[in-house]
Tab-separated table of C-alpha atoms in Angstrom:
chain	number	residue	atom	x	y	z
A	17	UNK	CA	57.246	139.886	93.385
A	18	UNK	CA	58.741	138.556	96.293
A	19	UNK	CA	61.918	137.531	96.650
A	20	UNK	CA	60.882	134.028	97.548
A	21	UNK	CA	58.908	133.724	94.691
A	22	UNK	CA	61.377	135.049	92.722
A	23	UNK	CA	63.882	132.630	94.441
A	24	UNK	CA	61.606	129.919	93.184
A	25	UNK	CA	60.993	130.597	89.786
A	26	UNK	CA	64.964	130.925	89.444
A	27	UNK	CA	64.822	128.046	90.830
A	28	UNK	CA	62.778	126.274	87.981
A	29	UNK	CA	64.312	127.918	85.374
A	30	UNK	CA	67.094	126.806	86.222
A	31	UNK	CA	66.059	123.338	86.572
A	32	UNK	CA	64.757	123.570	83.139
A	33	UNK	CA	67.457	124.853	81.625
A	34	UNK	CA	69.762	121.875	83.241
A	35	UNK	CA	66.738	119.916	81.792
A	36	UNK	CA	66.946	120.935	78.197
A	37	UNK	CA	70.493	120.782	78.366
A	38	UNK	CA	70.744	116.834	79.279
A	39	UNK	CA	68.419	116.018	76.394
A	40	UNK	CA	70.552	117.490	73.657
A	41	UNK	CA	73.912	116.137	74.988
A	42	UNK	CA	71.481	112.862	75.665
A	43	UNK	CA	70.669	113.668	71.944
A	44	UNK	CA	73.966	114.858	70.306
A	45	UNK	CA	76.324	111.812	71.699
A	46	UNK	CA	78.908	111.366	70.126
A	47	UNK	CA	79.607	114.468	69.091
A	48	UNK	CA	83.049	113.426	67.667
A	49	UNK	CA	84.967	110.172	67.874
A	50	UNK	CA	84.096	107.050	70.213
A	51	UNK	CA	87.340	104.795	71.091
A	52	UNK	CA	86.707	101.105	71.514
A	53	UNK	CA	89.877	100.505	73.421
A	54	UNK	CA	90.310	96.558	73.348
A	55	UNK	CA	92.330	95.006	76.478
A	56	UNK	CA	93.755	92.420	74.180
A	57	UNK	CA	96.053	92.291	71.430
A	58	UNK	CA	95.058	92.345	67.592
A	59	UNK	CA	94.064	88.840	65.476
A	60	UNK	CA	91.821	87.381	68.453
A	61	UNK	CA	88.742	86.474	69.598
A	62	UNK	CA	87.827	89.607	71.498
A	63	UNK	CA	89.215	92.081	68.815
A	64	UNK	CA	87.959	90.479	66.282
A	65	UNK	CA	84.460	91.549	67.922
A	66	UNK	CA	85.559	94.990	68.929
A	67	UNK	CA	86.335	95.527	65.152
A	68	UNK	CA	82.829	94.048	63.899
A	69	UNK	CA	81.130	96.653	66.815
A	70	UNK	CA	83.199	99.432	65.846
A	71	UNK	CA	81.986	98.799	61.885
A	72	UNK	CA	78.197	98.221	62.595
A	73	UNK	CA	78.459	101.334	65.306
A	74	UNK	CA	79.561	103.537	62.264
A	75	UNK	CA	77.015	102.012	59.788
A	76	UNK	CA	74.089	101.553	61.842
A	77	UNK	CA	74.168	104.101	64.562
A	78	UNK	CA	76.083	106.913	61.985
A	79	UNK	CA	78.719	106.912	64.684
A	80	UNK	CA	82.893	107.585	64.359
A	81	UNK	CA	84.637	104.883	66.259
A	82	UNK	CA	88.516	103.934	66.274
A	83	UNK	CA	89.670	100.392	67.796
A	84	UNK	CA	92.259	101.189	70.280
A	85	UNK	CA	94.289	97.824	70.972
A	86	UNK	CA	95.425	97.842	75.037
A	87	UNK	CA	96.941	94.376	75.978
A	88	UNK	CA	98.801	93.398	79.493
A	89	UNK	CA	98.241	92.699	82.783
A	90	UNK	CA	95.531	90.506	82.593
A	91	UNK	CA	93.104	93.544	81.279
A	92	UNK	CA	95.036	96.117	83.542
A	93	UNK	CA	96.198	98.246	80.711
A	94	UNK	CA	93.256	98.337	79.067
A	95	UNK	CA	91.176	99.038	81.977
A	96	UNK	CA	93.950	101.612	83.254
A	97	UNK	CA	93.825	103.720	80.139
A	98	UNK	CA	90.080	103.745	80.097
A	99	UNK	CA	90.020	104.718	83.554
A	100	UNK	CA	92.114	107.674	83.575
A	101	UNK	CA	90.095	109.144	80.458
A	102	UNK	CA	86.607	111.755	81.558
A	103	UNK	CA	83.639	110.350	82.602
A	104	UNK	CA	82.024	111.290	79.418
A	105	UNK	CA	81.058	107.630	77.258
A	106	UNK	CA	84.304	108.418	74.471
A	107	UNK	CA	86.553	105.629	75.775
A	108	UNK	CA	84.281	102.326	75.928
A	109	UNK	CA	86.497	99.333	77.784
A	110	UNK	CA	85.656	96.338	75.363
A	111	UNK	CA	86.547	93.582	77.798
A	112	UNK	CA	85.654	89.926	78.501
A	113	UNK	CA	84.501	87.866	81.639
A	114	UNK	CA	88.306	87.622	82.493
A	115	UNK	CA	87.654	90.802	84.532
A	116	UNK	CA	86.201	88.627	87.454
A	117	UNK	CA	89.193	85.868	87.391
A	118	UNK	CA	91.722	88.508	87.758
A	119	UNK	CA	90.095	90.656	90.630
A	120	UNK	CA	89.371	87.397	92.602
A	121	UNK	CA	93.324	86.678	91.702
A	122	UNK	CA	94.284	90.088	92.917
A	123	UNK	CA	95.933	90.756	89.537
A	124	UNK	CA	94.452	94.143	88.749
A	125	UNK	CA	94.436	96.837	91.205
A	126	UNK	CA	90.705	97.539	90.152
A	127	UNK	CA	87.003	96.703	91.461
A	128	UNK	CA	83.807	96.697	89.575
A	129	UNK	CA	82.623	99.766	90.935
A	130	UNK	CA	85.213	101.111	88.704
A	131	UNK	CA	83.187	100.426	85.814
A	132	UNK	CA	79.323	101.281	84.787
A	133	UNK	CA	78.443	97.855	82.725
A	134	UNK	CA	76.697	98.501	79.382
A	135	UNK	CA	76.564	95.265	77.983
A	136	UNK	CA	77.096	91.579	77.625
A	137	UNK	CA	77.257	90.536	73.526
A	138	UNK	CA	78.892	87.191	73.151
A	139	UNK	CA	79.193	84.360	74.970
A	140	UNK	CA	81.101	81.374	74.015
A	141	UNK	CA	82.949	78.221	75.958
A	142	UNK	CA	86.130	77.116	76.552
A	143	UNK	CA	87.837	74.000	75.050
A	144	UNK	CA	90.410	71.973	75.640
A	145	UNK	CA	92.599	71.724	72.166
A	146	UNK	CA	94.927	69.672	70.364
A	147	UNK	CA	96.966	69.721	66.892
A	148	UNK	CA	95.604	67.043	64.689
A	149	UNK	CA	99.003	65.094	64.857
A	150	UNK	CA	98.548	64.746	69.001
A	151	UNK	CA	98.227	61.144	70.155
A	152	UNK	CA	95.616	62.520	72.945
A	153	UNK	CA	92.211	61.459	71.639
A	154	UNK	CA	89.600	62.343	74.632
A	155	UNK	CA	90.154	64.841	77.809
A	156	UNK	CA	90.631	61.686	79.399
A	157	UNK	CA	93.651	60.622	77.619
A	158	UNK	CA	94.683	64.229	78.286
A	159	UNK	CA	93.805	63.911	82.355
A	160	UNK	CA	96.149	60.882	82.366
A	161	UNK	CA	98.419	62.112	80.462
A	162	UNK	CA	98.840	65.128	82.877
A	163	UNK	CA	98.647	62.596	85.790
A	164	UNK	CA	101.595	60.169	84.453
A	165	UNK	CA	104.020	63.298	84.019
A	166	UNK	CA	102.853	66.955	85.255
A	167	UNK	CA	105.425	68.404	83.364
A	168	UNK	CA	105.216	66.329	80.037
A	169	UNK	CA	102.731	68.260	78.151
A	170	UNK	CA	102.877	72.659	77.291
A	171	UNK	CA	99.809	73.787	77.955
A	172	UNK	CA	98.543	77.481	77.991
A	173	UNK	CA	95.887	79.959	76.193
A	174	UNK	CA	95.238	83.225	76.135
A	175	UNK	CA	96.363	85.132	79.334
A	176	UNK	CA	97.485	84.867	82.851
A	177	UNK	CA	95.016	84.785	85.272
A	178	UNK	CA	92.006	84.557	82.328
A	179	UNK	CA	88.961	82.665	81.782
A	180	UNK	CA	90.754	79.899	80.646
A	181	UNK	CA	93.618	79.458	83.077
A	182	UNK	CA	90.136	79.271	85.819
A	183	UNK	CA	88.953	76.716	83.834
A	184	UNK	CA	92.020	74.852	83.960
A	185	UNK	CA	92.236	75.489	87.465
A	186	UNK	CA	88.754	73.998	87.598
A	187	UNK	CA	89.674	70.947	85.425
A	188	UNK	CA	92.861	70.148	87.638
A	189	UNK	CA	90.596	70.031	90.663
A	190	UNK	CA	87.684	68.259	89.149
A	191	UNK	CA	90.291	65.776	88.227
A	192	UNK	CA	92.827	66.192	90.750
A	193	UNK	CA	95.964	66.683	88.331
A	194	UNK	CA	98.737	69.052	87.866
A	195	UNK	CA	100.138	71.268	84.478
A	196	UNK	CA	101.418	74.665	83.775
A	197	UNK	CA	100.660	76.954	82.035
A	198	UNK	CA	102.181	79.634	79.438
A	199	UNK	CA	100.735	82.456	78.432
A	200	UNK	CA	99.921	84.417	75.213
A	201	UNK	CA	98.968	87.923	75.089
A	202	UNK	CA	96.612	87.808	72.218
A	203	UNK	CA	93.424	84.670	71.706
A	204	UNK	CA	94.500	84.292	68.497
A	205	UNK	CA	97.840	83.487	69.118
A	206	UNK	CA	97.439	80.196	71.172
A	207	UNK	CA	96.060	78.724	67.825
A	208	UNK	CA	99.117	79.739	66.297
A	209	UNK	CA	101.820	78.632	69.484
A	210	UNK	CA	99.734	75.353	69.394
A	211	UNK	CA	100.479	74.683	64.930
A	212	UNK	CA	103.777	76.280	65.395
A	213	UNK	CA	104.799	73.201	67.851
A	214	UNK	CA	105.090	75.862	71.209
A	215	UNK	CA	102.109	74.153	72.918
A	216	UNK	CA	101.010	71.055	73.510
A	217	UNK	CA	97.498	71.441	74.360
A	218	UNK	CA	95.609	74.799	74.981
A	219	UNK	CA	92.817	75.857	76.852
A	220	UNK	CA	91.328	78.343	74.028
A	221	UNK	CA	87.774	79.460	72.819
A	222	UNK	CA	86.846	77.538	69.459
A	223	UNK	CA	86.641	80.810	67.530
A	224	UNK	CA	90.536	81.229	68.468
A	225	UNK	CA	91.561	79.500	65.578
A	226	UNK	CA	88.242	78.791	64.005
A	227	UNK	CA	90.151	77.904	60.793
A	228	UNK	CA	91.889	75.451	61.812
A	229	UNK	CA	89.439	73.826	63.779
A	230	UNK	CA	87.007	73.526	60.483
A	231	UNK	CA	90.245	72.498	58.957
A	232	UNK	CA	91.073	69.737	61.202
A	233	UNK	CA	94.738	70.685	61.471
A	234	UNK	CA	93.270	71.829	65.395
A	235	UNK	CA	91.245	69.490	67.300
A	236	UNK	CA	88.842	70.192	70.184
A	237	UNK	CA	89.079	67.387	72.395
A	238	UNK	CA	86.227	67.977	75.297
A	239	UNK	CA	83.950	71.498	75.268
A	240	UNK	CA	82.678	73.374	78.259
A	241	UNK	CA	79.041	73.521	77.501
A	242	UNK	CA	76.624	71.808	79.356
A	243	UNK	CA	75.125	69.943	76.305
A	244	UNK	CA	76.616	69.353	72.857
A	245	UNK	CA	77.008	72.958	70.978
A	246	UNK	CA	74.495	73.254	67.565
A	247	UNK	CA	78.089	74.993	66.205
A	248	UNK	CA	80.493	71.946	67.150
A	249	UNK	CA	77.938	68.988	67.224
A	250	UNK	CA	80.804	66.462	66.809
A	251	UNK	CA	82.911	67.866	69.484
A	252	UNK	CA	81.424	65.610	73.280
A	253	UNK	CA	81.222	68.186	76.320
A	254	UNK	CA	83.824	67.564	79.491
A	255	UNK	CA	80.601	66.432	81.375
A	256	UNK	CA	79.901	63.633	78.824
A	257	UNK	CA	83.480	62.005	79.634
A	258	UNK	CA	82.776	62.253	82.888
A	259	UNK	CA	84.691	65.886	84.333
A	260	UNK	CA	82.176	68.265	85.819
A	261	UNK	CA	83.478	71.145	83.926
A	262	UNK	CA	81.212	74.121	82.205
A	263	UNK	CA	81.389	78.127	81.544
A	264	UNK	CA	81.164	80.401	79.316
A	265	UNK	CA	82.836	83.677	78.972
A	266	UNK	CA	81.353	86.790	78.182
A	267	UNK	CA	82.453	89.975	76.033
A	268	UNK	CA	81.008	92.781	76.218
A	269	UNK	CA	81.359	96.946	76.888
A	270	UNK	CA	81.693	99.328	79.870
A	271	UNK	CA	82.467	102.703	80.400
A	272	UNK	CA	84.179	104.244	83.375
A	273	UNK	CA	82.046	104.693	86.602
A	274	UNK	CA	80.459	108.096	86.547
A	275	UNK	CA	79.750	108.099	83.046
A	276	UNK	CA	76.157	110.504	83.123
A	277	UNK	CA	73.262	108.552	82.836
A	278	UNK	CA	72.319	110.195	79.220
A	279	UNK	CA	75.133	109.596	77.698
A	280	UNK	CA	75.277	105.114	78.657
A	281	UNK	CA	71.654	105.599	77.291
A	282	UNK	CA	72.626	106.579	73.804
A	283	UNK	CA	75.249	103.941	73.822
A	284	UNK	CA	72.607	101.257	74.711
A	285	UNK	CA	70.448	102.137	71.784
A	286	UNK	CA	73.369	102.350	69.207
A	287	UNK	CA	74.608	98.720	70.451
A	288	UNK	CA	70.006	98.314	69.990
A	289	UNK	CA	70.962	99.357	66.238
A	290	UNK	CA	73.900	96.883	66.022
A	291	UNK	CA	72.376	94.233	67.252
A	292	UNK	CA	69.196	94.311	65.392
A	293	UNK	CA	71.167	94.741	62.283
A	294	UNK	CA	71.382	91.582	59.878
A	295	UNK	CA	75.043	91.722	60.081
A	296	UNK	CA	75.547	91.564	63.327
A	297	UNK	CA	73.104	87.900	63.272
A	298	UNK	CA	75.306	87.110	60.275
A	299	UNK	CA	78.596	87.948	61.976
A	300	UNK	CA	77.834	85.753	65.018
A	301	UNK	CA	76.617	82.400	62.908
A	302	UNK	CA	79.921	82.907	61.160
A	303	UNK	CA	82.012	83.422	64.756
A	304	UNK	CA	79.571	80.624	66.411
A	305	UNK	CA	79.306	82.680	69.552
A	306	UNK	CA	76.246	83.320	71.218
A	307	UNK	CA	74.263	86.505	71.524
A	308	UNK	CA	73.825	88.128	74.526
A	309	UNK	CA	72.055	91.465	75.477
A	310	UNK	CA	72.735	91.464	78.791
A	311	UNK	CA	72.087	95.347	80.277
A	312	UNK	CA	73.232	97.685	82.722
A	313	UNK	CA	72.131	96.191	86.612
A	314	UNK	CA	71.639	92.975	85.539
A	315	UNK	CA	75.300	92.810	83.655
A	316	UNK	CA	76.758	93.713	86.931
A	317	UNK	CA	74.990	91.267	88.977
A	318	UNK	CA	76.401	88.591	86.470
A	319	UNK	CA	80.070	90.222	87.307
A	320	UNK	CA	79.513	89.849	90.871
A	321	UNK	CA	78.312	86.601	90.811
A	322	UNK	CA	81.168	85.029	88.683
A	323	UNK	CA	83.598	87.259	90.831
A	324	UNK	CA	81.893	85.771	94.321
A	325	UNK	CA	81.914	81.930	93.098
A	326	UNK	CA	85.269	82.687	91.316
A	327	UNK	CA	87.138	84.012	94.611
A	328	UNK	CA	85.350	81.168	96.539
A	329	UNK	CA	86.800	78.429	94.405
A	330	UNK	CA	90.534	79.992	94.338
A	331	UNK	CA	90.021	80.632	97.961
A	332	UNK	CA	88.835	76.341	98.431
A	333	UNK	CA	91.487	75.187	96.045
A	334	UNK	CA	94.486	77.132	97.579
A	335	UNK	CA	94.927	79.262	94.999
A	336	UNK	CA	94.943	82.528	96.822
């Protein structure tokens, strides 16, 4: 034999071997425990969906999973500690849309080609909220009420820098107003600073304190989607009183950049397995959030397109 020939059939064994080898780690992922590390703290919105995934990933897909909780800096923790694990799919980032807002904001030290996007899950709007005792009755009597005294009214949500300070920032320029705005580190607690008398009004997702808003003892004054929600039917969008105001913000999963090909394709079809799953349907009617399956390139291009109009508007408005 020759020793090109032998050269070559090296050559292919070799390749085959690599071959072989990629299909059983495609097929034996995970071969011990997945973290879902959560960049928020416990009780809201987004862990409370990071804690239904990491149940229906161990039921349906037969996987190990342990919620890791990683609030701060507008997702930089999260994202940090996620980042500085391997390359290998055992540390998934469970994030939301507030990844855009604070790159265009320059509060993270991060781009997306940090991350390889798996997948979009939820979506669900903002809304502006109220206790049931305020004497604000419409966004209106909110926008005026901002406009008579800038400083008369507490209003915050979840985060610095977030989805819903940008749509605050968007509703002060629709409307040409001023307010504040205090943070909280945690979804769920901006239901609570709002019934505890801390806040005045709040910028917050509905399923933020989805008790008290079927209780009453919250109110949702105006709602960011562009028709009237099938989940809050009696609750008028912004655009029906008149502010041009919609979005939605997303949650969903990425790994770190680099993760092997293989491996983000077994995590797509265990999140196939979740989804599918009756619970998961069940879960979402209960949560009111949309579902999204939003994959891989076309997750990304939704990223850069929110970060492109979002650093546009800050960069119009003088926010930047």
């Amino acid at each position: 034999m020759s020793s090109k020939l032998s050269k070559m059939l090296s050559t292919a064994v070799f390749g085959a071997v690599l071959g072989t080898a990629a299909l059983a780690h495609a097929a034996d992922f995970p071969e011990h425990r997945v973290n879902l590390v959560v960049w928020a703290g416990a009780g809201g919105a987004l862990d409370t969906y990071g804690r239904e995934l990491s149940k229906l990933l161990d039921e349906q897909a037969g996987w190990e999973t342990k919620v890791v909780n990683r609030p701060g800096g507008s997702g930089s923790v999260g994202m940090s500690y996620v980042l500085n694990q391997p390359a290998d799919g055992y540390n998934i980032l469970v994030h939301t849309s507030t990844l855009t807002f604070s790159i265009a904001r320059n509060l993270m030290p991060y781009k997306l080609d940090d991350l390889r996007f798996v997948r979009a899950m939820q979506g669900e709007p903002s809304a502006l909220a109220v206790r049931k005792d305020a004497k604000l009755n419409s966004a209106k009597d909110f926008v005026d009420a901002m406009k008579k005294d800038p400083k008369g009214l507490r209003v915050g949500g979840y985060g610095t820098g977030g989805f819903h300070q940008y749509m605050l920032y968007q509703f002060m320029r629709a409307e040409d107003f001023e307010a504040g705005w205090i943070p909280f580190d945690a979804s769920g607690k901006v239901a609570l600073g709002l019934m505890g008398d801390h806040l005045d009004a709040a910028m917050m997702t509905p399923s933020s304190g989805l008790s008290q808003v079927e209780s009453g003892d919250i109110r949702l004054l105006g709602i960011s989607t562009d028709e009237r929600s099938s989940y809050f039917p009696d609750v008028p969008t912004f655009k029906e009183q008149g502010i041009d105001l919609d979005g939605m913000v997303w949650r969903g999963v990425s790994v770190k950049a680099g993760t092997p090909d293989d491996v983000v394709a077994s995590i797509q079809a265990a999140l196939d397995k979740v989804q599918a799953s009756d619970e998961w349907k069940t879960f979402m009617q209960q949560q009111k959030q949309e579902d999204l399956a939003i994959k891989d390139g076309d997750f990304r291009d939704m990223a850069q397109k929110q970060l492109d109009t979002q650093s546009a508007f800050l960069k119009e408005a003088g926010f930047n």
